[in-house]
Short mmCIF file of C-alpha atoms in Angstrom, two decimals:
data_model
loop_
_atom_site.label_atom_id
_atom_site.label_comp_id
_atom_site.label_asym_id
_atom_site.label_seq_id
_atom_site.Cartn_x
_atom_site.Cartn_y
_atom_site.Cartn_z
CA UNK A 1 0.00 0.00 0.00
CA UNK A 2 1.55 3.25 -1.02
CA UNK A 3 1.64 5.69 1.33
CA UNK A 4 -1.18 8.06 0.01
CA UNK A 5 -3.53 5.24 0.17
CA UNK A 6 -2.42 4.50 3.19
CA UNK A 7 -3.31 7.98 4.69
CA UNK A 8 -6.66 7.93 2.95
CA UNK A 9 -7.46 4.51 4.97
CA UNK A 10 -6.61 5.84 8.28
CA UNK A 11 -8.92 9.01 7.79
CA UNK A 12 -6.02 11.31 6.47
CA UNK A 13 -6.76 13.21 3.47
CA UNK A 14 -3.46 13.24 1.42
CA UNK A 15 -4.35 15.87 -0.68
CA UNK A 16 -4.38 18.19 2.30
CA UNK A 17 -1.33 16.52 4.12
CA UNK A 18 0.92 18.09 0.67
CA UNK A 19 0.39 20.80 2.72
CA UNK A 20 3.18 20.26 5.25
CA UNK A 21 5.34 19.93 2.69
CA UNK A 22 4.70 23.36 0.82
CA UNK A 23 5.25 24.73 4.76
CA UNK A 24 8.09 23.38 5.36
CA UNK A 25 9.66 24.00 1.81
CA UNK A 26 8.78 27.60 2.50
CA UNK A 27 11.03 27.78 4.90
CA UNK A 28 13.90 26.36 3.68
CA UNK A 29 13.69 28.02 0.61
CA UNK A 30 13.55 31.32 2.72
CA UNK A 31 16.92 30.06 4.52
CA UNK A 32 15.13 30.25 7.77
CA UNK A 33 15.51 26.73 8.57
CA UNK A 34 18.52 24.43 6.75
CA UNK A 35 16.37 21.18 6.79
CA UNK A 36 13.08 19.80 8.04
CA UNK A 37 11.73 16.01 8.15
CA UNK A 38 8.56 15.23 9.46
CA UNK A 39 7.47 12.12 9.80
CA UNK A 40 3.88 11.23 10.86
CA UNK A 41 1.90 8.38 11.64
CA UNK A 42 -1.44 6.74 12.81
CA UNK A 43 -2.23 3.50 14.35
CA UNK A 44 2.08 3.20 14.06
CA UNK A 45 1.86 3.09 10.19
CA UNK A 46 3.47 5.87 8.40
CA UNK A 47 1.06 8.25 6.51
CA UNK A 48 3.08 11.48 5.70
CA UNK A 49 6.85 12.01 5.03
CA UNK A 50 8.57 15.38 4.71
CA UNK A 51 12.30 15.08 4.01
CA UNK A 52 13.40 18.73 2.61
CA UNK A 53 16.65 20.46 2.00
CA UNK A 54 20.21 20.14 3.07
CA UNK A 55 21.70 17.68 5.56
CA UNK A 56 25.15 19.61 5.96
CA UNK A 57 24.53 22.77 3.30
CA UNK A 58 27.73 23.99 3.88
CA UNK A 59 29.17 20.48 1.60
CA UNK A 60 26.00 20.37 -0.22
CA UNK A 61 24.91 17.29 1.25
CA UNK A 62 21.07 16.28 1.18
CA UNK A 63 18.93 15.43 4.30
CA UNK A 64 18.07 11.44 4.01
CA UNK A 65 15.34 9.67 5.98
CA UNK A 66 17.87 8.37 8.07
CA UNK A 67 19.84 11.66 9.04
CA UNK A 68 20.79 11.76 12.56
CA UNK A 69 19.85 15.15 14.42
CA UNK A 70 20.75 16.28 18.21
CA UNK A 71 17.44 15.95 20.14
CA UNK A 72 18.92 18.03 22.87
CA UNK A 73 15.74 18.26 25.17
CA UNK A 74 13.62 15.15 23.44
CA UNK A 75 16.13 12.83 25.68
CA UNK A 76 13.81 14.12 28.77
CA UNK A 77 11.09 11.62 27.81
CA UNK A 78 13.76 8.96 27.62
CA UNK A 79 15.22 9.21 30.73
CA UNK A 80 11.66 9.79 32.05
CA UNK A 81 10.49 6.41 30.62
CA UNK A 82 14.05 4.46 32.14
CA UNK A 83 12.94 5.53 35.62
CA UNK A 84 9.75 4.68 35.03
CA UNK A 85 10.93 1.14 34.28
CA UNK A 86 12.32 1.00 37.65
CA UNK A 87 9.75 2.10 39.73
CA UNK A 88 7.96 -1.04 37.84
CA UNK A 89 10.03 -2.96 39.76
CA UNK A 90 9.77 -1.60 43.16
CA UNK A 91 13.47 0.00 43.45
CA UNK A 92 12.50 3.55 43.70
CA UNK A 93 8.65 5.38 44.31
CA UNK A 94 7.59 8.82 42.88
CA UNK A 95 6.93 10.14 46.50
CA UNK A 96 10.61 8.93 47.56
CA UNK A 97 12.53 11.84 49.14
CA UNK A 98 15.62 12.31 46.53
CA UNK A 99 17.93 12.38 49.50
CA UNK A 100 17.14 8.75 50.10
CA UNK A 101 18.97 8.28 47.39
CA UNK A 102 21.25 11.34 47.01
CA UNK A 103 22.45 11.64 50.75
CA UNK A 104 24.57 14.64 50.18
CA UNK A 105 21.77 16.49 49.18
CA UNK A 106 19.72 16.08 52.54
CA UNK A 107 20.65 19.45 53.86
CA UNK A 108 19.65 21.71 50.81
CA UNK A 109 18.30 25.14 51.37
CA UNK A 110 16.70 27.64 49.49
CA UNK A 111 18.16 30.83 48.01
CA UNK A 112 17.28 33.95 50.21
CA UNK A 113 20.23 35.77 49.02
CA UNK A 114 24.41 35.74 47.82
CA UNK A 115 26.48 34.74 45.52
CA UNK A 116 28.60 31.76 44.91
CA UNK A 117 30.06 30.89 47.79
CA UNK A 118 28.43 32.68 50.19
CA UNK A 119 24.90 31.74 49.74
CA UNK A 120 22.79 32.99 52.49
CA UNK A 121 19.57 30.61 52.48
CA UNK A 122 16.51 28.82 54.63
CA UNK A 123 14.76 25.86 54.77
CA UNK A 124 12.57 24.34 52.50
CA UNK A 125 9.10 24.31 53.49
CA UNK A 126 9.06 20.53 52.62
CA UNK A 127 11.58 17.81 51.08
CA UNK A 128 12.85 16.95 47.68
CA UNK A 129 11.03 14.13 46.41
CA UNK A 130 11.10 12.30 42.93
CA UNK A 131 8.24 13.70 41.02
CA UNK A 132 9.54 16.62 41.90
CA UNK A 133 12.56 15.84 39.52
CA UNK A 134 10.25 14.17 36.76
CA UNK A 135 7.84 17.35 36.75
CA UNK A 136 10.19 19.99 36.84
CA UNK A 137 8.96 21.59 39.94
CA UNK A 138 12.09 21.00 42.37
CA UNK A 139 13.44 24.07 42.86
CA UNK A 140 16.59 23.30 40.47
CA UNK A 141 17.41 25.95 37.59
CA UNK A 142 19.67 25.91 34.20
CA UNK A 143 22.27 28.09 33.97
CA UNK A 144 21.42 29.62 30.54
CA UNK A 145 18.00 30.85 32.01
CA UNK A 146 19.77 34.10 33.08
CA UNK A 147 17.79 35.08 36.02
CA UNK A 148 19.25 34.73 39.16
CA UNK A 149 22.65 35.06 40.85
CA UNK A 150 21.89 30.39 41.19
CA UNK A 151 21.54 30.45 37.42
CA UNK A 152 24.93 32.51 37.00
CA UNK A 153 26.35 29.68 39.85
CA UNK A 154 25.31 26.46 37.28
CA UNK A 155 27.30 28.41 34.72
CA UNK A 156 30.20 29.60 36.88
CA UNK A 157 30.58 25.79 37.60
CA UNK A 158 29.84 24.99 34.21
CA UNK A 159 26.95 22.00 35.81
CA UNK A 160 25.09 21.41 32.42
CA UNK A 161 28.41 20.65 30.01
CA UNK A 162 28.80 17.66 28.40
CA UNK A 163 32.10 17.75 27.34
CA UNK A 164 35.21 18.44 29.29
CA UNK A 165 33.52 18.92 32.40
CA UNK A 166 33.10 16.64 35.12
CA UNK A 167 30.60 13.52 35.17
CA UNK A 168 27.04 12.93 36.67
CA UNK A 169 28.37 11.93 39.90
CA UNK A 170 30.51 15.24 39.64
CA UNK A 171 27.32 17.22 38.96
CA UNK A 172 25.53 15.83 41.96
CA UNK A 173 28.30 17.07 43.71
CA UNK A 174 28.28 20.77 42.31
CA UNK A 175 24.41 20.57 42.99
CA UNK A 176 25.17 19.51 46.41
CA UNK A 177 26.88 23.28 47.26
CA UNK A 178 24.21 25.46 45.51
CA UNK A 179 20.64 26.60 47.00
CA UNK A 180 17.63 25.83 45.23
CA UNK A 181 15.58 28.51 43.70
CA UNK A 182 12.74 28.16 45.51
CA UNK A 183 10.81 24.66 47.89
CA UNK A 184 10.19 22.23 45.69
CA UNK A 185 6.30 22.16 44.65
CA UNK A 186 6.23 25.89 44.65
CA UNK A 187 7.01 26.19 40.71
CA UNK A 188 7.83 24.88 37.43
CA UNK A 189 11.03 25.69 36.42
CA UNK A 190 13.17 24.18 33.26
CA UNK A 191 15.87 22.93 35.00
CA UNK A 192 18.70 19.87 34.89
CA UNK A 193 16.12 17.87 37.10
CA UNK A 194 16.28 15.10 34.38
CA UNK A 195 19.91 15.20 34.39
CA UNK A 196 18.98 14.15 38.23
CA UNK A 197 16.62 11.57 37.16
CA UNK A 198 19.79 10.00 34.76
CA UNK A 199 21.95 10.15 37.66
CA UNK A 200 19.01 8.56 39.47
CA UNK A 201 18.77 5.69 36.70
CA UNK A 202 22.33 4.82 36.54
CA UNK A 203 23.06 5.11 40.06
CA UNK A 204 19.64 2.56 40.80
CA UNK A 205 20.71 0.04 37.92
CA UNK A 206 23.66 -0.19 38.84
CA UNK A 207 25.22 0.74 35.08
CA UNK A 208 26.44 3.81 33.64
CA UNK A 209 23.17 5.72 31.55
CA UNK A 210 23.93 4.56 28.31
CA UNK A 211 23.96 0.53 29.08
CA UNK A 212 20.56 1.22 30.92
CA UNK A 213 19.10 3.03 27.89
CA UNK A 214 20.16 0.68 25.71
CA UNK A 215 19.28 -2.54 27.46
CA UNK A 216 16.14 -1.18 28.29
CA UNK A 217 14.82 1.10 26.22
CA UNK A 218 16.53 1.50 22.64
CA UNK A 219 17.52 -2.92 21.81
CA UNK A 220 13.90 -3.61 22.83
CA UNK A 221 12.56 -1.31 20.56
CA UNK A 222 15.07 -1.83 17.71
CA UNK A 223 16.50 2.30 17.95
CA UNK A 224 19.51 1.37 15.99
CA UNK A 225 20.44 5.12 15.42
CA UNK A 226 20.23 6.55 18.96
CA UNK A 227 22.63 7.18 21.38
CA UNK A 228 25.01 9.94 23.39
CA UNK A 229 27.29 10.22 20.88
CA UNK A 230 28.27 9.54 16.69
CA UNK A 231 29.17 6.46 15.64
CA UNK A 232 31.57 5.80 13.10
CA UNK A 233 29.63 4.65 10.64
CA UNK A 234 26.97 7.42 11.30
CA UNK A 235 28.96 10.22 10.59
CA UNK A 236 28.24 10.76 7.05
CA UNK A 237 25.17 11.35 7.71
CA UNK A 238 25.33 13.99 10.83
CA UNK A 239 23.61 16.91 10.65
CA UNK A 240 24.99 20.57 10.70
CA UNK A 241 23.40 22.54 13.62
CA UNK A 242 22.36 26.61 12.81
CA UNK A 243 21.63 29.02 14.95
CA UNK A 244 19.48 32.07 14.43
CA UNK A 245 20.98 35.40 13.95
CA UNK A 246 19.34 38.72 13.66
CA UNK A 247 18.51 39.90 10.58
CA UNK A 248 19.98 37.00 8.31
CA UNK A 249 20.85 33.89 8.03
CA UNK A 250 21.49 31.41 10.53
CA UNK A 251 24.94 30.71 11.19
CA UNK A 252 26.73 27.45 11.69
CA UNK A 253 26.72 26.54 15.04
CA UNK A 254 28.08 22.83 15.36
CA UNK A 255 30.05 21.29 12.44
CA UNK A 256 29.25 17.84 11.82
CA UNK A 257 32.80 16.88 10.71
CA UNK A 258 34.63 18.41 14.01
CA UNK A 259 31.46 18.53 16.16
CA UNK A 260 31.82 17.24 20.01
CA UNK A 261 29.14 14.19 19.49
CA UNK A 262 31.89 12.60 17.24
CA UNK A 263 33.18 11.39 20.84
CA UNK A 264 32.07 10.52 23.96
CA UNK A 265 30.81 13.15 26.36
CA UNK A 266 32.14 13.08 30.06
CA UNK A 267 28.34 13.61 31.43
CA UNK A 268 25.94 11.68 29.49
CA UNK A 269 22.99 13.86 30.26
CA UNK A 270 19.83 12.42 31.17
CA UNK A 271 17.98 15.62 29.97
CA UNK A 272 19.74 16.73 26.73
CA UNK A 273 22.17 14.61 25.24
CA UNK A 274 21.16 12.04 22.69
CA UNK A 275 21.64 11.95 19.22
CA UNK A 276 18.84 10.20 16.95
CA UNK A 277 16.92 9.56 13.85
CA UNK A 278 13.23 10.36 13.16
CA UNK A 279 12.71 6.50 12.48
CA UNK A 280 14.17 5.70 15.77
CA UNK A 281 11.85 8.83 17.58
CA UNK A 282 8.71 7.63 15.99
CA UNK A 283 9.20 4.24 17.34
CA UNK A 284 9.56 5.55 20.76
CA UNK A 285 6.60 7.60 20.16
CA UNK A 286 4.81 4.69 18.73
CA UNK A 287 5.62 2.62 21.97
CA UNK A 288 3.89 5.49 24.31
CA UNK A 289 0.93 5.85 22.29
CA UNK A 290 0.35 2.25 22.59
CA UNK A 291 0.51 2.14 26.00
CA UNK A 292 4.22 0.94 26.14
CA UNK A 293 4.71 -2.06 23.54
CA UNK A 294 5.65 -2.00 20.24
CA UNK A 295 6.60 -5.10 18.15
CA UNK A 296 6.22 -7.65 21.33
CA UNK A 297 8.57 -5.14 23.17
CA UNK A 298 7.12 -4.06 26.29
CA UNK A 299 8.99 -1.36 28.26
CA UNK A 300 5.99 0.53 30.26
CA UNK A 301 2.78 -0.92 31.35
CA UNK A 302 -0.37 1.06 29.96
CA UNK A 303 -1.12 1.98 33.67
CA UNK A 304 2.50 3.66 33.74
CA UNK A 305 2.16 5.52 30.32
CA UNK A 306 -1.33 6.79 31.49
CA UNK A 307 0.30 8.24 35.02
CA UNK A 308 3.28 9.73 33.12
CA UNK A 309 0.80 11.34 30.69
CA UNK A 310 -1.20 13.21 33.81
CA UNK A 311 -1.06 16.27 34.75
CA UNK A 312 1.59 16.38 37.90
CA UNK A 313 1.42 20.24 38.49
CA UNK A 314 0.33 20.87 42.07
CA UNK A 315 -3.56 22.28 42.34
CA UNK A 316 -4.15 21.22 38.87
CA UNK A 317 -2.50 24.21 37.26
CA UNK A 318 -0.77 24.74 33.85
CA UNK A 319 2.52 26.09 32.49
CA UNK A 320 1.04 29.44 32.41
CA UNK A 321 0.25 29.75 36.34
CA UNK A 322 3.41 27.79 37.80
CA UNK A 323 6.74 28.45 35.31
CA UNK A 324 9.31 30.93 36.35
CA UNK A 325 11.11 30.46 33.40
CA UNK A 326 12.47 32.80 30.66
CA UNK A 327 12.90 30.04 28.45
CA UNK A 328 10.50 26.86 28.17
CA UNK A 329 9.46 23.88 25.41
CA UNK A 330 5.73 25.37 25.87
CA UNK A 331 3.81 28.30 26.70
CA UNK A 332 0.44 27.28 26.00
CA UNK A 333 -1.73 27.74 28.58
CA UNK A 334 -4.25 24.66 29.17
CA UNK A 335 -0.86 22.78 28.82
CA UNK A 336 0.14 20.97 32.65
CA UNK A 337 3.61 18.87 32.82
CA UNK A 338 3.14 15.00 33.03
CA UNK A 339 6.46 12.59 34.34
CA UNK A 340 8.61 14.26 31.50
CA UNK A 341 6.23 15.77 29.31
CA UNK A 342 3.35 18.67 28.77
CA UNK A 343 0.10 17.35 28.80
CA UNK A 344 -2.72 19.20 27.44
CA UNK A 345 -5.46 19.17 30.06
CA UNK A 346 -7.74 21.73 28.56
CA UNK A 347 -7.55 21.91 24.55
CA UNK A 348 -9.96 24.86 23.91
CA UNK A 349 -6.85 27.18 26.25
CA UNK A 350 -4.56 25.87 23.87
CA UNK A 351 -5.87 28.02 20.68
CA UNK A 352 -4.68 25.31 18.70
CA UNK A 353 -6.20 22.02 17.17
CA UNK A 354 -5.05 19.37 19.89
CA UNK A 355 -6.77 16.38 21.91
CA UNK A 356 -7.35 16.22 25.51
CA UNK A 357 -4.48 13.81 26.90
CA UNK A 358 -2.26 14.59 24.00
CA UNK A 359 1.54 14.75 25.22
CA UNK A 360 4.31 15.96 23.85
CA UNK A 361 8.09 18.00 24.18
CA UNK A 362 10.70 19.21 22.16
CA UNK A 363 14.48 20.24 21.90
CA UNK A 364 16.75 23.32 21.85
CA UNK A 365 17.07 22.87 18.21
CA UNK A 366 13.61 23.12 16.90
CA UNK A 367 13.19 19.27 17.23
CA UNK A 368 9.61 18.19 17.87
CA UNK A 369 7.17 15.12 18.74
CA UNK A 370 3.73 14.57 19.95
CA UNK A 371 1.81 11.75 20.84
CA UNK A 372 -2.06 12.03 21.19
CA UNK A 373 -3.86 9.08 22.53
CA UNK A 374 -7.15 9.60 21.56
CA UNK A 375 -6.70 10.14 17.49
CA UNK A 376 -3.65 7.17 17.79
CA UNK A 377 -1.80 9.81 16.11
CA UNK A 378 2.13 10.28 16.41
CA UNK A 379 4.67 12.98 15.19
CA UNK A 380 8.49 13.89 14.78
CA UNK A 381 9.92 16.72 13.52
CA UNK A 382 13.43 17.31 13.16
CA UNK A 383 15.72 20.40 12.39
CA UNK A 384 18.41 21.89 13.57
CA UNK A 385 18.19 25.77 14.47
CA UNK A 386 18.68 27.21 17.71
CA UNK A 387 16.74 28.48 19.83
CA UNK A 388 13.61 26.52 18.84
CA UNK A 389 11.92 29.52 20.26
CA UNK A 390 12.97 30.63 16.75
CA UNK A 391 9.47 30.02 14.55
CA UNK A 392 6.40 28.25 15.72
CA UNK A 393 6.91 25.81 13.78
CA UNK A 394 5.43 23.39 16.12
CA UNK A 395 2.32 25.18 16.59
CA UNK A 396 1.74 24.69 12.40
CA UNK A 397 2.50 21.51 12.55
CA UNK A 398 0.03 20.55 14.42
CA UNK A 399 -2.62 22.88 12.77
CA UNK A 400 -1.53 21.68 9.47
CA UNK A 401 -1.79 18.04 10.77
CA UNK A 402 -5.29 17.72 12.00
CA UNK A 403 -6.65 20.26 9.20
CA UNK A 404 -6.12 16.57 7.46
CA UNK A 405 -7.56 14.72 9.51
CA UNK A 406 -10.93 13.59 7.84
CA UNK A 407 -12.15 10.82 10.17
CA UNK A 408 -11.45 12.04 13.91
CA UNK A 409 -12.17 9.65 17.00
CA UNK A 410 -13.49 11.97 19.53
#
């Protein structure tokens, strides 16, 4: 069955799916964007492809179907689902204080006022605990949010690098000498809390983050192209990184042929370090939206998938009422934060087509995916321009998307 026909017999009008393409070509014709796949799906079977410009434009090279992109933020849900694999088992709970298992951290307070060293700060009105990690609201920050005097402390110390820094037990350590931003529970901000949940993972298992990932996670589901750094025989078909500039032209940002995923990094980061494919994406997404199998492989009960896809905020809030953050994945109100994802609680807030339960995130580099549950729909986009704050491109995406879909389930 081609793959028109196919779209046609899953409700999909193909006619109006050509659309995405004529979007996306848009924009790399305009040189806003270098490249842009899209791959989208229903019931797991294909029904669109979008596979447009230049892998590496600066050699001339053409984007493939099999181009591997940084995902940057889109390892969250990763990481999110390996924890989740062990608190199957019974080796760590959501409601576990994090100093159980990070005993240096037992004595954290929260900022009041300073600067590193001298951090004057009190106590928080109530522990740590693991969802706090998973949801983002635990009182840990990023250094590039450029806020407060603990933001410019994360990049003093350099606590996010990947390369030529120290390693996750390291970074527990820095963490270990810096106030939180504020008691956990009391906001959502974008933080390296899943670079706590890896730690978390590895330090549980009992094996460094990328044996656990791939034992668990990317074997079982047959991700042959993802990982935390370029393999050999990957390499020809990298992808350049851009990032915006005012007024022109993106500029190259990370060169595939001397870029630092060609190695090893010395902190394989739980929230933003994997390369990938959008074949090997789409099967994870596939795998979530049916309730954590795909292929005989299950990783994640449906009963998990459905708690990891619930809103977590305290009081029922969204991303509008809780973040503190100058930078996020999402703004949309309506939109909550799941076990390492925004879930869309209240479509009509949204101002965009969308399904209640639908989850989804995205990376520092315009990457992309969403999973909705209730249309068995399930989409990956990948590019690579920083900031993806850049062009809502995700926002027409998913306008574009369901203005094709014909035959809808609710």
């Amino acid at each position: 069955m081609d793959q028109m026909t196919r779209a046609k017999s899953l409700g999909f009008s193909a006619d109006r799916l050509s659309r995405i393409d004529r979007h996306l070509q848009r924009y790399v014709d305009a040189g806003k964007v270098p490249h842009a796949q899209f791959l989208l799906a229903r019931q797991g079977q294909v029904v669109h492809q979008s596979v447009i410009g230049q892998q590496d434009p600066e050699r001339d090279v053409a984007l493939r179907e099999d181009t591997v992109f940084r995902i940057y933020s889109m390892t969250k849900p990763v990481t999110s689902v390996a924890l989740m694999t062990l608190v199957e088992e019974g080796l760590i709970a959501l409601d576990d204080p994090v100093a159980k298992h990070i005993p240096e951290w037992a004595n954290l307070g929260v900022f009041s006022a300073g600067v590193d060293p001298l951090w004057m700060t009190t106590s928080p009105s109530r522990p740590m605990q693991v969802v706090d990690l998973m949801r983002h609201t635990s009182g840990l920050t990023y250094g590039f949010q450029n806020r407060t005097n603990v933001d410019a402390a994360y990049r003093k110390l350099k606590v996010e690098a990947m390369y030529g820094g120290t390693d996750l037990e390291g970074m527990i350590g820095q963490l270990a000498k810096l106030p939180l931003e504020f008691s956990p529970g009391e906001a959502w901000n974008y933080s390296v809390s899943t670079d706590v949940v890896g730690y978390l993972v590895q330090k549980i298992a009992g094996k460094p983050l990328d044996q656990v990932f791939a034992e668990r996670i990317f074997e079982p589901l047959k991700m042959v192209d993802t990982g935390f750094s370029v393999r050999e025989d990957q390499r020809s078909r990298f992808a350049a990184c851009y990032e915006a500039a005012p007024g022109g032209r993106p500029k190259l940002q990370d060169d595939p042929s001397t870029s630092p995923y060609l190695g090893p990094p010395s902190l394989l980061s739980g929230g933003g370090g994997l390369v990938s494919t959008a074949e090997d994406y789409l099967r994870f997404a596939n795998m979530l939206v049916r309730g954590g199998e795909l292929d005989g492989a299950r990783i994640l009960a449906p009963k998990t998938i459905k708690l990891m896809a619930s809103n977590h905020l305290p009081g029922g809030q969204d991303l509008t009422q809780m973040s503190r953050s100058l930078f996020s994945e999402s703004t949309n109100a309506g939109v909550g934060f799941g076990l390492g994802f925004a879930v869309v609680f209240d479509p009509p807030k949204t101002l965009v087509p969308c399904s209640l339960g639908e989850f989804y995130w995205g990376g520092m580099a315009s990457t992309a995916f969403w999973v909705d549950p209730l249309e068995e729909v399930t989409a990956v986009f990948m590019t690579q321009l920083i900031p993806s704050s850049t062009y809502p491109l995700r926002r027409e995406l998913r306008t574009l998307v369901y203005g094709a879909l014909e035959e809808s389930n609710a």
